[in-house]
mmCIF file of C-alpha atoms and ligand atoms in Angstrom:
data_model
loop_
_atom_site.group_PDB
_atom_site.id
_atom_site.type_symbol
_atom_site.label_atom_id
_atom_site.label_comp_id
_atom_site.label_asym_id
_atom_site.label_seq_id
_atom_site.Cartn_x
_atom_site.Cartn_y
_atom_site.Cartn_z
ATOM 1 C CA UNK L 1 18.167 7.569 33.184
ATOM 2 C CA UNK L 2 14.435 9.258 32.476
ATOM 3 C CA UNK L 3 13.599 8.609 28.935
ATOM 4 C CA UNK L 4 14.172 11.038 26.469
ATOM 5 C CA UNK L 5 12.502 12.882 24.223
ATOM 6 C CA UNK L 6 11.299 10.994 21.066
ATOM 7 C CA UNK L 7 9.279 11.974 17.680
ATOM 8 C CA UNK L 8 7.716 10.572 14.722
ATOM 9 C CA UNK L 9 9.047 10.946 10.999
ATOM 10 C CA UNK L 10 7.897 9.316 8.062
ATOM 11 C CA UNK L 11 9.068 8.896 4.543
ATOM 12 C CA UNK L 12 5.839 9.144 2.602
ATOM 13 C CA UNK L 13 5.301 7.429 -0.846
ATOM 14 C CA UNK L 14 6.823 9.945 -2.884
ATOM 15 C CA UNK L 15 10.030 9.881 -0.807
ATOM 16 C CA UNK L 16 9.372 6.316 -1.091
ATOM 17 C CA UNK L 17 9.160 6.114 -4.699
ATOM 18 C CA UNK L 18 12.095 8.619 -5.190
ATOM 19 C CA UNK L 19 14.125 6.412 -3.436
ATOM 20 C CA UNK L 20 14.758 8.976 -1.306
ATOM 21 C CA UNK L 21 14.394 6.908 2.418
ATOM 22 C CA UNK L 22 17.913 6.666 2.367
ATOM 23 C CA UNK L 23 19.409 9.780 2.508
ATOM 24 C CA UNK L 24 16.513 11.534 4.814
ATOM 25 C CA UNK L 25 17.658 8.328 7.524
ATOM 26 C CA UNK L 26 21.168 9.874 7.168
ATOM 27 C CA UNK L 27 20.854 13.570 8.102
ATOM 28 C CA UNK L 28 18.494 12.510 11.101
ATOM 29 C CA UNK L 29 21.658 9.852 11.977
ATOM 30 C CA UNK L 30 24.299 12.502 11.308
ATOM 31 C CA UNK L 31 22.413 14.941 12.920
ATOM 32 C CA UNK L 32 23.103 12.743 16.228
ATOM 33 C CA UNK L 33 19.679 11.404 17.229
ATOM 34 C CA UNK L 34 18.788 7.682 17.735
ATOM 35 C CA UNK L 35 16.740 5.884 15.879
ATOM 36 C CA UNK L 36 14.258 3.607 18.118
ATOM 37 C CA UNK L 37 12.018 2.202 16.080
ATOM 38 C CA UNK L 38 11.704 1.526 12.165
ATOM 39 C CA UNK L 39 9.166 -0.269 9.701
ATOM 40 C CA UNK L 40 7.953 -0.079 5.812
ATOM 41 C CA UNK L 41 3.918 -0.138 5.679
ATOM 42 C CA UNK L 42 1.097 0.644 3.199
ATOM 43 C CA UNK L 43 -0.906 2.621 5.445
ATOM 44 C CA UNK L 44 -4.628 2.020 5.819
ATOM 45 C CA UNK L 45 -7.368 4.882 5.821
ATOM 46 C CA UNK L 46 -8.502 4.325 9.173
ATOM 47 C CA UNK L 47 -5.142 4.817 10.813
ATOM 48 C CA UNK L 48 -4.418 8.306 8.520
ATOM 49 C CA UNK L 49 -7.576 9.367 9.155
ATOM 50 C CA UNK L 50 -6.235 9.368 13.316
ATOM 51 C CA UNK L 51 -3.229 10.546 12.208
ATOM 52 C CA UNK L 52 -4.424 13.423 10.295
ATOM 53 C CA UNK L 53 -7.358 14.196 12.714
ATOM 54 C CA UNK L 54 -7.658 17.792 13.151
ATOM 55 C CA UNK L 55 -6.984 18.404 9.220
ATOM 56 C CA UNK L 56 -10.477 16.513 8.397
ATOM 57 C CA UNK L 57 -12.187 19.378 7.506
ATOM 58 C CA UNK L 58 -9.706 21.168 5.385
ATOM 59 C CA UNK L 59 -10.134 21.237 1.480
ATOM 60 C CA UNK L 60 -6.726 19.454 0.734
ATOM 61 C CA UNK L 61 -7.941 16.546 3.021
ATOM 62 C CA UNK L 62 -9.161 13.852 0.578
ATOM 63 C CA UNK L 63 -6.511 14.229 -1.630
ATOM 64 C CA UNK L 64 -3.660 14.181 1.074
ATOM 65 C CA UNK L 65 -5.738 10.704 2.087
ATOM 66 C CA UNK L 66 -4.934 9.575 -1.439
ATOM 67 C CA UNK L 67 -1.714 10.538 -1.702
ATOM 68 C CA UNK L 68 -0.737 9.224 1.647
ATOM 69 C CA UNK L 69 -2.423 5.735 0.910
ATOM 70 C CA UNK L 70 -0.685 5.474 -2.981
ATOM 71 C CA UNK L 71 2.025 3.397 -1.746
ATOM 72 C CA UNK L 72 4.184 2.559 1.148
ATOM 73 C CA UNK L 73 5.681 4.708 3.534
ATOM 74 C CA UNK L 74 8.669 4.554 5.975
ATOM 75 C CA UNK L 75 7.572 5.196 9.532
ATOM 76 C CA UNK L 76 10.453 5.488 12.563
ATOM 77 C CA UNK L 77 10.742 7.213 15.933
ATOM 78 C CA UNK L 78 14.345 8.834 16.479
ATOM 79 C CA UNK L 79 15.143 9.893 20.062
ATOM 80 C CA UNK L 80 17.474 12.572 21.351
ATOM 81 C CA UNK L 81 17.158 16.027 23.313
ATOM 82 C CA UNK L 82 14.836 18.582 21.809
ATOM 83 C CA UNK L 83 14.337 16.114 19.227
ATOM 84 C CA UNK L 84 10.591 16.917 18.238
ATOM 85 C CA UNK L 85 11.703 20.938 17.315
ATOM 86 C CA UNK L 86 15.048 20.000 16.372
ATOM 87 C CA UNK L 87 13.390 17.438 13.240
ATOM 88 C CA UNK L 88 10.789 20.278 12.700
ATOM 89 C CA UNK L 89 13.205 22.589 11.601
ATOM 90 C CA UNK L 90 15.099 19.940 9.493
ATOM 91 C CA UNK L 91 12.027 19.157 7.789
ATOM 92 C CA UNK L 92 11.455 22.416 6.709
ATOM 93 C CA UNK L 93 8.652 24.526 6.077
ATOM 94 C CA UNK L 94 4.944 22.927 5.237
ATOM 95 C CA UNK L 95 5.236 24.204 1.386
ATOM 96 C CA UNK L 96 8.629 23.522 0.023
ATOM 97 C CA UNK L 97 8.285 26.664 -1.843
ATOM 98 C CA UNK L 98 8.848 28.318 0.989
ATOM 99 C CA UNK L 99 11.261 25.878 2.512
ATOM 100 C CA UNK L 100 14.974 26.774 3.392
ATOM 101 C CA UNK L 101 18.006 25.067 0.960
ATOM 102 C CA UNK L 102 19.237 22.226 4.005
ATOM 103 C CA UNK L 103 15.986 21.425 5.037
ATOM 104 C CA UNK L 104 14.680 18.071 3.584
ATOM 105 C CA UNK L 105 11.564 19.929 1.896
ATOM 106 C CA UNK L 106 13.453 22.699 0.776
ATOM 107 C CA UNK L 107 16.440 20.230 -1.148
ATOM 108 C CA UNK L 108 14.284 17.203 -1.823
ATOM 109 C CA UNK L 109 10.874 18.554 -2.894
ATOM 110 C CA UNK L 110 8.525 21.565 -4.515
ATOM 111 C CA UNK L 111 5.441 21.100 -3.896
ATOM 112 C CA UNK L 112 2.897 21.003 -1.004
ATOM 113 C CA UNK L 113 1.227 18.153 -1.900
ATOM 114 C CA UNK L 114 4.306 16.152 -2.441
ATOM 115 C CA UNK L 115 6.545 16.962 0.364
ATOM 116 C CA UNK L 116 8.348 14.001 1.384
ATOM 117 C CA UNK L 117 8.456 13.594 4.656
ATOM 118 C CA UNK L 118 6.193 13.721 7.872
ATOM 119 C CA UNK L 119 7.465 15.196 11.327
ATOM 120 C CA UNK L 120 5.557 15.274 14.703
ATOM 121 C CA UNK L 121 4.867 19.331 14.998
ATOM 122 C CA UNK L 122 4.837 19.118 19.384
ATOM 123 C CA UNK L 123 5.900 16.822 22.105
ATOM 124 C CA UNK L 124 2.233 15.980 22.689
ATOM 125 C CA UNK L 125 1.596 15.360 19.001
ATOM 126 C CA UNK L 126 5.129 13.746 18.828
ATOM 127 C CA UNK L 127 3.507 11.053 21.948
ATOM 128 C CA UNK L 128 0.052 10.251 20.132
ATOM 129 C CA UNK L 129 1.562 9.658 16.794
ATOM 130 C CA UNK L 130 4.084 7.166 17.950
ATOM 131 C CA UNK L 131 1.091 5.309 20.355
ATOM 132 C CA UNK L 132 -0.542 5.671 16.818
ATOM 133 C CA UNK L 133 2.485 3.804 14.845
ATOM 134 C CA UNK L 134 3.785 1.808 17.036
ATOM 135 C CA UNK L 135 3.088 -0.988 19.899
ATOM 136 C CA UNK L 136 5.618 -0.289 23.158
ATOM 137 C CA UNK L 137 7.246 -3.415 22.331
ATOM 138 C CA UNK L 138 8.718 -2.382 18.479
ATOM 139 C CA UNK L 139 10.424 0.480 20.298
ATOM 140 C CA UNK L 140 14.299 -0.366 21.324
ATOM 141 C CA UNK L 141 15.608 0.958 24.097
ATOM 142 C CA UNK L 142 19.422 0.736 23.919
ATOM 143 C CA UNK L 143 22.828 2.071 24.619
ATOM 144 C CA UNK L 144 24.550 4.096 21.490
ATOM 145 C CA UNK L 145 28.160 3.979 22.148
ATOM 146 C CA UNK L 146 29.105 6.915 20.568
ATOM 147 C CA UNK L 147 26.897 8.368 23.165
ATOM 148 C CA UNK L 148 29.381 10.794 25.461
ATOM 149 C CA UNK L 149 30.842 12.077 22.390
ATOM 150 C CA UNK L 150 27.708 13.447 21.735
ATOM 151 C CA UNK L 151 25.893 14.578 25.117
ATOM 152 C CA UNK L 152 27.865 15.921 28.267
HETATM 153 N N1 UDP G 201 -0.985 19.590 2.880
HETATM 154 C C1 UDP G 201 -1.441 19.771 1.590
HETATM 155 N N2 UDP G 201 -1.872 21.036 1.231
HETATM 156 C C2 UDP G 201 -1.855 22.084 2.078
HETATM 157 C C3 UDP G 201 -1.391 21.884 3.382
HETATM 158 C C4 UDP G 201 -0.962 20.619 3.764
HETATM 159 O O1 UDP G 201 -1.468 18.853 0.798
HETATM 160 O O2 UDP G 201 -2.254 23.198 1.681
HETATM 161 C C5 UDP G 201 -0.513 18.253 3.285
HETATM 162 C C6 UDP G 201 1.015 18.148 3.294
HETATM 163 O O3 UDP G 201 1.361 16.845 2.878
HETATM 164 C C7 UDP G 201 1.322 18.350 4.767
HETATM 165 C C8 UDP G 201 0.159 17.591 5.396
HETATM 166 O O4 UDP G 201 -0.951 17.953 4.591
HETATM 167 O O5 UDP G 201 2.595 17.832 5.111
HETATM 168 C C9 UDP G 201 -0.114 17.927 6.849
HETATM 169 O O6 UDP G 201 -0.297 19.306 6.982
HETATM 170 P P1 UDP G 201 0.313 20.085 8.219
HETATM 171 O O7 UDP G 201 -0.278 21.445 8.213
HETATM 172 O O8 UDP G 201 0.183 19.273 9.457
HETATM 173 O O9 UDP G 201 1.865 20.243 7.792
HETATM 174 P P2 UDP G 201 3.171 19.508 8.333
HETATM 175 O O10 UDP G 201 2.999 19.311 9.810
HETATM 176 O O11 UDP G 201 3.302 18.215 7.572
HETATM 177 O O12 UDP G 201 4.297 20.447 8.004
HETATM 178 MG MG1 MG G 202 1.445 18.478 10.886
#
C-alpha cells in the first residue's frame, strides 16, 4: 500500500503545562487518524529556529523563541487521508480570538501567543517538519485494526 499522508502536531509548553496533552491526543484519535510517532522534548533553539524559518524576521519572533523553549513540548506525527488540512482545520485559526468553538484553539486557548498547539500548514511543510522531528526509524509503520471500519 503507498504510504499515506502524514503531519506534524505538537503540544507546546503551555498545553504542556495545562495538562492539556491529553485531551488534544484524543480528538486527533477520535477523529480517526493514526498516530506514528510520539515523544516529550525540551526543544533547543537551533532546531526552532529551522522549524520556524520563514517567521525569522517577523516582530513576534524572539518572543515565540522564548515561549517555545520555556518548557517541554509534545511532538507526534498522526497519519491518515487528507490528514495535513484535515488537523489544520481542527487546530483552528492562528489567533484563538478568532478561532471557531470545536477547534482546539478556539476551546482550549485565547491568545496568540499562547495557542497550544502546532500543526504542519501544507504537505510540503507537513514533510520537512517531521525530517525536522524525527529520525525514519522513530516512525511506526503498522496495521490499525479498526482500519476498514474507517476507510473503504
Ligand atoms: N505567533 C505569535 N504572534 C503572531 C503570530 C504568530 O506569537 O502575531 C506565533 C503563534 O504561536 C503561532 C506561531 O507563531 O502559532 C507560528 O505562526 P504561524 O503564522 O505559522 O501560525 P500557525 O501555523 O501556528 O497557525
Ligand atoms: Mg505555521
Amino acid at each position: 500500500m503507498a504510504q499515506v499522508e502524514r503531519t506534524l502536531i505538537a503540544v507546546k509548553p503551555d498545553g504542556v503545562q495545562r495538562r492539556l496533552v491529553g485531551q488534544i491526543i484524543q480528538r486527533f484519535e477520535q477523529r480517526g487518524f493514526k498516530l506514528v510517532g510520539l515523544k516529550m522534548l525540551q526543544v533547543s533553539e537551533d532546531l526552532l529556529s529551522q522549524h520556524y524559518c520563514e517567521l525569522r524576521k517577523k516582530p513576534f519572533y524572539p518572543s515565540l523563541l522564548h515561549y517555545m523553549t520555556s518548557g517541554p513540548v509534545v511532538v507526534m506525527v498522526w497519519e491518515g487521508h487528507n490528514v495535513v488540512q484535515s488537523c489544520r482545520v481542527m487546530v483552528g485559526h492562528t489567533n484563538p480570538a478568532q478561532a471557531q468553538a470545536g477547534t482546539v484553539r478556539g476551546d482550549f486557548s485565547v491568545h496568540v501567543s499562547r495557542n497550544v498547539v502546532h500543526a504542519s500548514d501544507s504537505l510540503e511543510g507537513a514533510q520537512r517538519e517531521i525530517q525536522l522531528w524525527f529520525q525514519g526509524k522513530d516512525l511506526l509503520n503498522w496495521d490499525c485494526c479498526h482500519h476498514t471500519s474507517t476507510y473503504e
